[in-house]
Tab-separated table of C-alpha atoms in Angstrom:
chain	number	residue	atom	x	y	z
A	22	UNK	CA	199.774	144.652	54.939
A	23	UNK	CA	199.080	141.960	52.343
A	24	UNK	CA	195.389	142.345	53.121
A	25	UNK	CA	195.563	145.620	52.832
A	26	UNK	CA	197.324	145.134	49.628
A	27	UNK	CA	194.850	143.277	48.131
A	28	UNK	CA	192.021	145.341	49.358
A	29	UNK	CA	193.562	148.386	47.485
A	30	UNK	CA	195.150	146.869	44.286
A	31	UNK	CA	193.539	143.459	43.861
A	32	UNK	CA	194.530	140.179	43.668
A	33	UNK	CA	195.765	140.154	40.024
A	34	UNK	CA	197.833	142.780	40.798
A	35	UNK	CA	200.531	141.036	42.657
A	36	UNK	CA	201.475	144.057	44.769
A	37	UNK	CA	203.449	142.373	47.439
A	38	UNK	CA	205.841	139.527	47.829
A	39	UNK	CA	205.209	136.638	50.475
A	40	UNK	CA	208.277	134.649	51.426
A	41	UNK	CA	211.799	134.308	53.304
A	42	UNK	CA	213.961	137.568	53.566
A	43	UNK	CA	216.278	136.303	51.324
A	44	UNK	CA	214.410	137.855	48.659
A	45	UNK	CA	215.000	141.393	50.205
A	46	UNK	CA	218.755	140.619	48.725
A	47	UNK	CA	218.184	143.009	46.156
A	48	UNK	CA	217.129	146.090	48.120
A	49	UNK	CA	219.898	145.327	50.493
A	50	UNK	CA	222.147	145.564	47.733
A	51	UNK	CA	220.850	148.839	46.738
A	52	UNK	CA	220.966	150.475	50.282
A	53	UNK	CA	224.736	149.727	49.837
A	54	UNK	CA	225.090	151.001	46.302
A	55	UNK	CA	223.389	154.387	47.678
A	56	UNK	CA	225.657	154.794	50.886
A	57	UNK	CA	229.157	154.167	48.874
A	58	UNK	CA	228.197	156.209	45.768
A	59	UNK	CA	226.210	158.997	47.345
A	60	UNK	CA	226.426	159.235	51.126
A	61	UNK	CA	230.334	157.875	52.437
A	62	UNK	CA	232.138	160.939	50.631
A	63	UNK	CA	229.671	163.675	52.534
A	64	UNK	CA	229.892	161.640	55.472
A	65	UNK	CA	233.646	161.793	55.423
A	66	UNK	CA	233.316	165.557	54.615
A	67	UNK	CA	231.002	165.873	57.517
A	68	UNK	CA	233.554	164.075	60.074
A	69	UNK	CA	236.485	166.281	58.529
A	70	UNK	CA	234.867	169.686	59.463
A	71	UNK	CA	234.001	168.802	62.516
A	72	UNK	CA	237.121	167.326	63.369
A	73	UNK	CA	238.702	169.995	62.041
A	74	UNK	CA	236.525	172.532	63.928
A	75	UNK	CA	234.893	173.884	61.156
A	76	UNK	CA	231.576	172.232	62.354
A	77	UNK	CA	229.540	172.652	65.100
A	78	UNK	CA	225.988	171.702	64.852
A	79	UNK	CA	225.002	173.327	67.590
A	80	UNK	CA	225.725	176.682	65.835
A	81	UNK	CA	222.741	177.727	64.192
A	82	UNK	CA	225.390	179.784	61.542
A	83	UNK	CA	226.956	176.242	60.978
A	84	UNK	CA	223.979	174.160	60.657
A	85	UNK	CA	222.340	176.704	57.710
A	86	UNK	CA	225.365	177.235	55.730
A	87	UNK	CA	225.904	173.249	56.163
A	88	UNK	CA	222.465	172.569	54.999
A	89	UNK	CA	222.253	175.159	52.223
A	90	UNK	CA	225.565	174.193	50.503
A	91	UNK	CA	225.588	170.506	50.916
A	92	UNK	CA	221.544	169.320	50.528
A	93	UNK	CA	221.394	170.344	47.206
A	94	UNK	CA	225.009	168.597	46.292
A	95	UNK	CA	223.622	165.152	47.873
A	96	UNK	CA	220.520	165.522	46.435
A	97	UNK	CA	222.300	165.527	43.234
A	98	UNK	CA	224.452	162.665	44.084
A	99	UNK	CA	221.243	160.771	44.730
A	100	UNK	CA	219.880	161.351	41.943
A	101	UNK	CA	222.875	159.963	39.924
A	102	UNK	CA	222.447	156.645	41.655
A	103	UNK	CA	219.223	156.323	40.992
A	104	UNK	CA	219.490	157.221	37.790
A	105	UNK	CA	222.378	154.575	37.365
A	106	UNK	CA	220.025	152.044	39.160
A	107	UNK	CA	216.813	152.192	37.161
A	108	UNK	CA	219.329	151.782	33.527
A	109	UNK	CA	221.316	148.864	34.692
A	110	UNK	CA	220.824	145.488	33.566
A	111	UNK	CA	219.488	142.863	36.036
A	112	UNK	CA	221.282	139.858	35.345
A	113	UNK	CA	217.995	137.152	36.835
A	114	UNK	CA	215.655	139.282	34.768
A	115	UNK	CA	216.974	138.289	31.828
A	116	UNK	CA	218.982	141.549	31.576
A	117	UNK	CA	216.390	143.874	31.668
A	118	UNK	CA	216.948	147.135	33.912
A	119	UNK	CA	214.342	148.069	36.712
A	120	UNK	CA	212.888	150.356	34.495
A	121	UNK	CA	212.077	148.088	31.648
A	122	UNK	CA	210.655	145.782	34.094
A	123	UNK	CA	208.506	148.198	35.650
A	124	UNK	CA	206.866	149.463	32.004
A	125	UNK	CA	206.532	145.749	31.114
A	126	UNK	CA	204.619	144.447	34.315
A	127	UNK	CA	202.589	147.809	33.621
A	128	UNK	CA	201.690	146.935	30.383
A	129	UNK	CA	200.511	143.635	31.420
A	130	UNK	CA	198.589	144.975	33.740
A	131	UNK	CA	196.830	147.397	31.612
A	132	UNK	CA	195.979	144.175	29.182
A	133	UNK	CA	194.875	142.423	31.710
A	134	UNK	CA	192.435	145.094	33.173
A	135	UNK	CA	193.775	145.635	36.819
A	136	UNK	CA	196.213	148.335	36.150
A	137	UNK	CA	194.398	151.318	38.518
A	138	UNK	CA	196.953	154.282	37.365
A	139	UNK	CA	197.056	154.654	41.250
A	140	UNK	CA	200.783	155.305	41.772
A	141	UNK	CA	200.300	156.204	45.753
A	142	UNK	CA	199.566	158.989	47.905
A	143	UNK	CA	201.408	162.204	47.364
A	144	UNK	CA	204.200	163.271	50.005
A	145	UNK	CA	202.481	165.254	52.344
A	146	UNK	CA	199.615	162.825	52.886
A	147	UNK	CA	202.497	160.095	53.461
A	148	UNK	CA	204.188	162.703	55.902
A	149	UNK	CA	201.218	162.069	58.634
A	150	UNK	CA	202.509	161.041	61.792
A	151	UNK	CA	199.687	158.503	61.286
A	152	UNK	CA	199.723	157.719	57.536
A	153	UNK	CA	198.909	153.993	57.310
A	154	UNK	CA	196.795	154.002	60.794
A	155	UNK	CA	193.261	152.601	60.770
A	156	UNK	CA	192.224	152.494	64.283
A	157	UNK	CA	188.898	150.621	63.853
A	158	UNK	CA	190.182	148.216	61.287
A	159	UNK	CA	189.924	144.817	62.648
A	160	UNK	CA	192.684	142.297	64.288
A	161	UNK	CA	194.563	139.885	62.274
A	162	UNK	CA	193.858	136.202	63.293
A	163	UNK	CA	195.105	135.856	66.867
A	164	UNK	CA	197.506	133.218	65.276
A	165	UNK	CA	199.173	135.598	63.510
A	166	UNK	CA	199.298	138.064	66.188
A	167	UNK	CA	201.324	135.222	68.608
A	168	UNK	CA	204.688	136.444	69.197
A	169	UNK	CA	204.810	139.889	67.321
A	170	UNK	CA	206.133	142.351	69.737
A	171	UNK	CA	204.537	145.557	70.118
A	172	UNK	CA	207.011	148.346	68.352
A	173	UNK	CA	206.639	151.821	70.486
A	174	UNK	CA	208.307	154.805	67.837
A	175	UNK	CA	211.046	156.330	69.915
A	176	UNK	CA	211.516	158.887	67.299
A	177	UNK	CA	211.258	162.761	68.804
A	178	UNK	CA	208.098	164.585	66.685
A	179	UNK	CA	208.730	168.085	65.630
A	180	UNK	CA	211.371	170.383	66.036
A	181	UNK	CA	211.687	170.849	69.595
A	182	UNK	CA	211.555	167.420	70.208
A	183	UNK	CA	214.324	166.639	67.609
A	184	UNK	CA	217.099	169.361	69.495
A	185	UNK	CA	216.211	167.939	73.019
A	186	UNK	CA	217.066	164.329	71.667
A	187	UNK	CA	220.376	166.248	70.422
A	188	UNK	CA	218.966	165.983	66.560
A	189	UNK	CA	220.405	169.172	65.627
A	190	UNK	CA	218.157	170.244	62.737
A	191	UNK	CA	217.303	173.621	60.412
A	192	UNK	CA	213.558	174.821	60.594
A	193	UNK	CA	212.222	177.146	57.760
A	194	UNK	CA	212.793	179.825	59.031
A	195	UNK	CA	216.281	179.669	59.909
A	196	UNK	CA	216.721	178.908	56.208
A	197	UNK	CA	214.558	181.735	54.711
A	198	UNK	CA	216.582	184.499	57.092
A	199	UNK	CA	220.219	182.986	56.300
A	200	UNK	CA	219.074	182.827	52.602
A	201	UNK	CA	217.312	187.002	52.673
A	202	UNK	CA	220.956	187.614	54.194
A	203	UNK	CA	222.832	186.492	51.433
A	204	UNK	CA	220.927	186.955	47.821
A	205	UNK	CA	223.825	186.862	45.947
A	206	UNK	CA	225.728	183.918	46.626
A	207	UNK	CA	226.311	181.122	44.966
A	208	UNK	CA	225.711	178.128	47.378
A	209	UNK	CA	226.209	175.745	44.382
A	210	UNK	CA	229.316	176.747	43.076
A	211	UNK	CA	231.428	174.091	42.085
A	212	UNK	CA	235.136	174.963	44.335
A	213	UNK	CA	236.554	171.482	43.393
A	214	UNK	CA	236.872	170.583	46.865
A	215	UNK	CA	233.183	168.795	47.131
A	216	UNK	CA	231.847	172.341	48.650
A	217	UNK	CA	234.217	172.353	51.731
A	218	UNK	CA	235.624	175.818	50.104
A	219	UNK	CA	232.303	177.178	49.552
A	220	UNK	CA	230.512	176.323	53.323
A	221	UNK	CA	233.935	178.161	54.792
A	222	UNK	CA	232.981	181.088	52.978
A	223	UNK	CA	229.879	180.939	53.438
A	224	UNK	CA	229.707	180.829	57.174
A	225	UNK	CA	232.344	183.435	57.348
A	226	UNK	CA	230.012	185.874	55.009
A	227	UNK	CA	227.168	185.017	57.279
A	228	UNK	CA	228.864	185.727	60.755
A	229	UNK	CA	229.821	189.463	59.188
A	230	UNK	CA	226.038	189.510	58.323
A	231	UNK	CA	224.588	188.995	61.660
């Protein structure tokens, strides 16, 4: 990776970090931040409905309403913490938030002449099953291949694969006909009740629907 790093970006560029993992403290941090602030409550309300038996994922009428109600409120959340994380002050950078930092290192880099504009490949290239693969590019130094173990994805491709490895999951389809079904309402509304209210009604709109 820091090859290919430096292949792409340049030396100057300082693209990558080498050293211990304690420098990953930071992102750790923010993996934390994004599970208390954004995640834990839907993953409580998740747990509640199916405890409740509100839930089932292996209801297709379930999984759509569930989807079309709640990705839209977590997105949301998301956003809000990453909002919060780019504006907060850094205390060992002097202060500055992640944003500041960012524009400032850019800067540099433009004054220095190795600032490419290249911000990365767009989503669906990244998407590629093999995004990052280069068959025929050649072997790091057998030193630094001693002792790396070989890592074999067990992740189910596709669909199909995802429901037989129990992944219960929405395709776009599902989506579009639950969606043609119901024009008119409001999967957003705010119920005060983090969109429990609005899922029950939903799903019970749907079933008379079908």
């Amino acid at each position: 990776m820091e090859r290919l790093l430096i292949q792409h970006c340049g030396v100057d560029h300082c693209a990558y970090l080498r050293g211990r993992s304690l420098h990953n403290v930071r992102i750790e941090r923010l993996w934390r931040d994004v599970r208390k602030d954004s995640l834990e409550s839907y993953r409580q309300i998740f747990t509640y409905l199916g405890n409740t038996g509100l839930l089932d994922m292996e209801n297709e009428i379930h999984r759509s309403c569930l989807f079309l109600v709640f990705q839209p409120r977590i997105q949301a959340s998301l956003d809000r913490t990453r909002d919060a994380w780019n504006h907060h002050k850094v205390r060992t950078a002097r202060n500055k938030t992640p944003i500041a930092m960012f524009e400032l290192s850019r800067e540099t880099a433009i004054r220095r002449g190795y600032w490419t504009g290249d911000m990365g490949d767009d989503l669906n290239t990244a998407a590629d099953p093999l995004y990052g693969y280069d068959g025929e590019a050649p072997l790091p130094p057998i030193t630094e291949q001693h002792g790396e173990p070989e890592i074999v994805s067990q992740e189910p491709v596709g669909i199909d694969a995802e429901r037989e490895a129990d992944i219960c999951v929405n395709d776009d389809d599902e989506l579009r006909g639950v969606q043609e079904l119901m024009p008119d309402f409001d999967f957003g509304r705010n119920d005060e009740n983090w969109g429990i209210d609005v899922y029950c009604e939903a799903v019970l709109l749907l079933k008379s629907r079908m």
